[in-house]
Structure formats: structure tokens, C-alpha cells
């Protein structure tokens, strides 16, 4: 839809739904005496920032032609108003609005964006409307972009306000609304207005969200209005906060504008429809396998060896291009030409080669950790999946493979892909299946008390890390900028990487012992344990303790009392 028509439709939407938009009696740029005077949140007095008001309104937009109705997507009005209550030590004021344009697909767009800040200057209220100098569009990788709002005068007493319209062409997936956040909220509202020819299945998370639902008799309008929302408090060992946030989302179940009005009635139907896609079918044509041009025969002495050869061949041939799209992004010939693809492109090719060599293999879709809820919605909803795996059975033993992970050994997968269930695509046999990975993971550290080359007392360490713990350690090192502790810095380091061949890495290193000013030397070798620091310091806990996977940790300490010392006490 051209920009002109977008704006005309948005204007009509604003006129038609003025009663809905104004439910909370909040007008952009107009502040009540209570908002201006607010200095403390009664239900969370320690809060430094508060959301005075948040509201969203989603409505599908469509064109009504003579013979049929064409649904073009969903428009969602967003309106946010925040106040900084105390000194802005959190540097609140750099707001990001992400969206997925998908290149030429133009999947999402942001329109009618405006923002302003009301602030105190010499005891008087002043207003600054943000201009192009303060609003920047930044293009990111993977077909995504974001608007960055840089609020000036974001200080104690300032009220930051912004609103925009997000257009989403994918109307069969309802992004919905998250009511909780990192700061308390006085009011958070969401309204869904739907025409009578569309039916959405809503997924509501949180008891207070379910209680707050207001539904019209015709079921064409859904309203949630929540007041006095405490901020979401994270706790140690919570893997995915999305599993606990109060929110509402949904997906299209009936579309009367289509010949087949039921979108996906069963998992079997969803699997069959995915397999009938032209891009998907292109991988399984009779001559596709020959085009791969495998120069060396990958057949091994046994099936397991064959599977390992195939996995190594495919995972080293193609480069992963990350995408949020759950389906193939190109056909078979395009993948062979570009040598680049998304998770499904590459895993489909891996599946084809495995099956051509007579192996029992299937494609399984998964929802990668941190990108959506951990537990799948039990209804056939495609957009909850963001990645894929290959399930292989060899001599009654189950293996999981990921053709995009060339740095991971055969039979292991990245911890963020180890989910409770996945969707196996196999025509009329398509279904949700459990994902269970047989692995041995953990840490083994042997420590001895010794002396280095200059006769300093040191811990002499020999560490072995194995299984999924190796991959976890790599991901932590990639994603975190760790400050180097000079006092406890390791030295005389050796490292041996046998991860791809034998699923472990090992290292030896020395650590200096902390010196004391008196004659007492305190030894704390077990501070190398990942559990040494007690993370459970609060009096109570609301959520379950979660680990990504099962692992073991063994630390042994051999103590030969050095000359000139006596043992005073041991635990």
C-alpha cells in the first residue's frame, strides 16, 4: 500500500475510533495536575521512573472491493507517557522503536511518529518537541530497523511522551501487548478491534490480565485496562522472563475472506501446507540432490559415520543468514548459488542429503529461547517458531542436528535451542514432539597448592569443560564484556580444544593466592565454582529456579602444606 493510502487509512481509523482512543481521557501533550505533582509511586516508592500512561489499539485494515474483501494487515496505535521521579542515574531517555521491514517485503512500518518532553527550567514548565535532530532511523541487520528517540532535558521531573502507528502486513499474527515492564505503571491499556470476518484466538498470560478483559457481546472488541502495575522484578536463574510477564497476544484462526476460512485447523494440516510451498518442494525434486555436487562419497562404514560425514559437509558449506522468518527464504537452486541461507534453508538441505543416504530424518521447528515463550502454544500457530533442527534416528538411537552450527559437534545443539517441544513436519504425521537430548555436560577442576617459577604460592589448576557447558561458556564470552581482574588473572595458561572431536576442552593455568598482612594465609580454592557467590540473597522467591540443561560440577583440592606453614583450621 502506497504511503498516501497508509495516511488516509490511518486518518480514517483515528476518526472512527476516537471514543476508544480517548477512553482514558489522555490527550497527547496535556498533563493533569496529579501527573505534574507526582513525586513518588505509592505502590512502589523506590521507583525512579514511572509510566504514567501506556495504551495500544490494534485493528486490521482492509479494502472492500465489489467481489471480495482484501485484508492488508494490522495497524496498532502506540501511546506512551513516562515521568522521571528522581535523579536520572539510569540515563532514561534513549527510546528505541524496533520493527521488521524485511527489505522489499516491507513487512512492518512506523508512521505518524511524534514525541515531546515537558521539563522544569528555573522552576517553570517548558516543552521541547523532538525534531529530526532527536529522531533517527537506524538500519540494522537481518531486515530490521529501529527509530531512536533521543530526549533532551531528560532529568528529574521531566515527562517524556511519544506516540506512533505501527503497520504490520502479517495480520494472521497478533503482536498484542505487554502490560508489565522494568518500571511501575499507573495505567496500561490495550484494545483489539476486529471485523466480523476475522476471528483471532487470543493467548492471555497473567491472572490480572484475564480478570481485566472486557469483551463486547459481538466479540468484535476486546479491552484490557490495568492499573497500578508493579515493575517486573527479575530473579536469579530465570531463563525467559517472557514466560512470566502479564501480556496478551494471539493468532488468526478464521478468515472468511479466504476460500479455506479455517487458517490451520490441525498440526497435520499446517505441516502439509508448509510442505506444499514451492520453496519447500524445490529441495525434494528428483534432480535436486545431484545438483549439490558432492565430490567425495560420504558413505561411512556404519550409518553413524555416514551421518557425521553429511553433517560436517553441510555445516561447513553454507553461511547462516539470521532471520525472524520461520519458513524458507529461498528455493534450492538459490541456496546452492549463494551459499547463504536462513536456518530452514540450510537444515532442509541437510535433511535432503540425510534422506538420500537412507537415513531416517525429519525436520522439526522450534521456538528458540529468548525469542518467544518457552512452552509452545498447543494450537497450530506458525509464527511461534523461529528456528529448526533435524531429528535423526540411527539404530534406535535419537540424535539432534543443526546444519547452521559448524562449531558444534555432531549430536549436540546450542543450549538456546534445547526446548521442551518442537513441531515435526511430516505431512499427515506432522505433530508436536518432545525434544530430549542425551548429553554429558559440566566442569571438572583439579586444584593443587604449589609454587610458580618465582616461588610464589599459587593454585595450580587443571580444568576440563565438556558437553553443552563448552557452548554456554563461548556464548557468555561473546555476549558479555567482562572486566579483567588483574589481581586474580590467570597465567602460564595452556589450552587444548577437542570440542568437535570429543566434546570437551581442557586447560591448565595458575592463579595467585591473595596475600594477607598477617601471618595467616586463607585458602579459598572453591571460589572458582560457579555457585561460589550466593545469588539467593532475598528473603523470598516468586518464580521457580531454572537451568538451561542438566550439568555437573566437580572441584577437587589437593593440599600439601608448604614448608614454614602449619594448618590452623579446615572446613
Coordinates of N, CA and C in Angstrom, one line a residue, residues 78 412 428 457 459 471:
X78 N 0.3 3.3 19.2 CA 1.0 3.2 20.5 C 1.1 4.6 21.1
X412 N 25.2 -32.6 19.3 CA 24.9 -31.6 20.2 C 24.3 -30.4 19.5
X428 N 0.9 -35.7 6.8 CA -0.2 -36.1 7.7 C 0.2 -36.6 9.0
X457 N 53.4 -18.7 46.2 CA 52.4 -19.7 46.4 C 51.2 -19.5 45.4
X459 N 47.7 -21.4 43.1 CA 46.8 -22.6 42.8 C 47.2 -23.1 41.4
X471 N 29.7 -24.8 25.0 CA 29.0 -23.8 24.2 C 28.4 -22.7 25.0

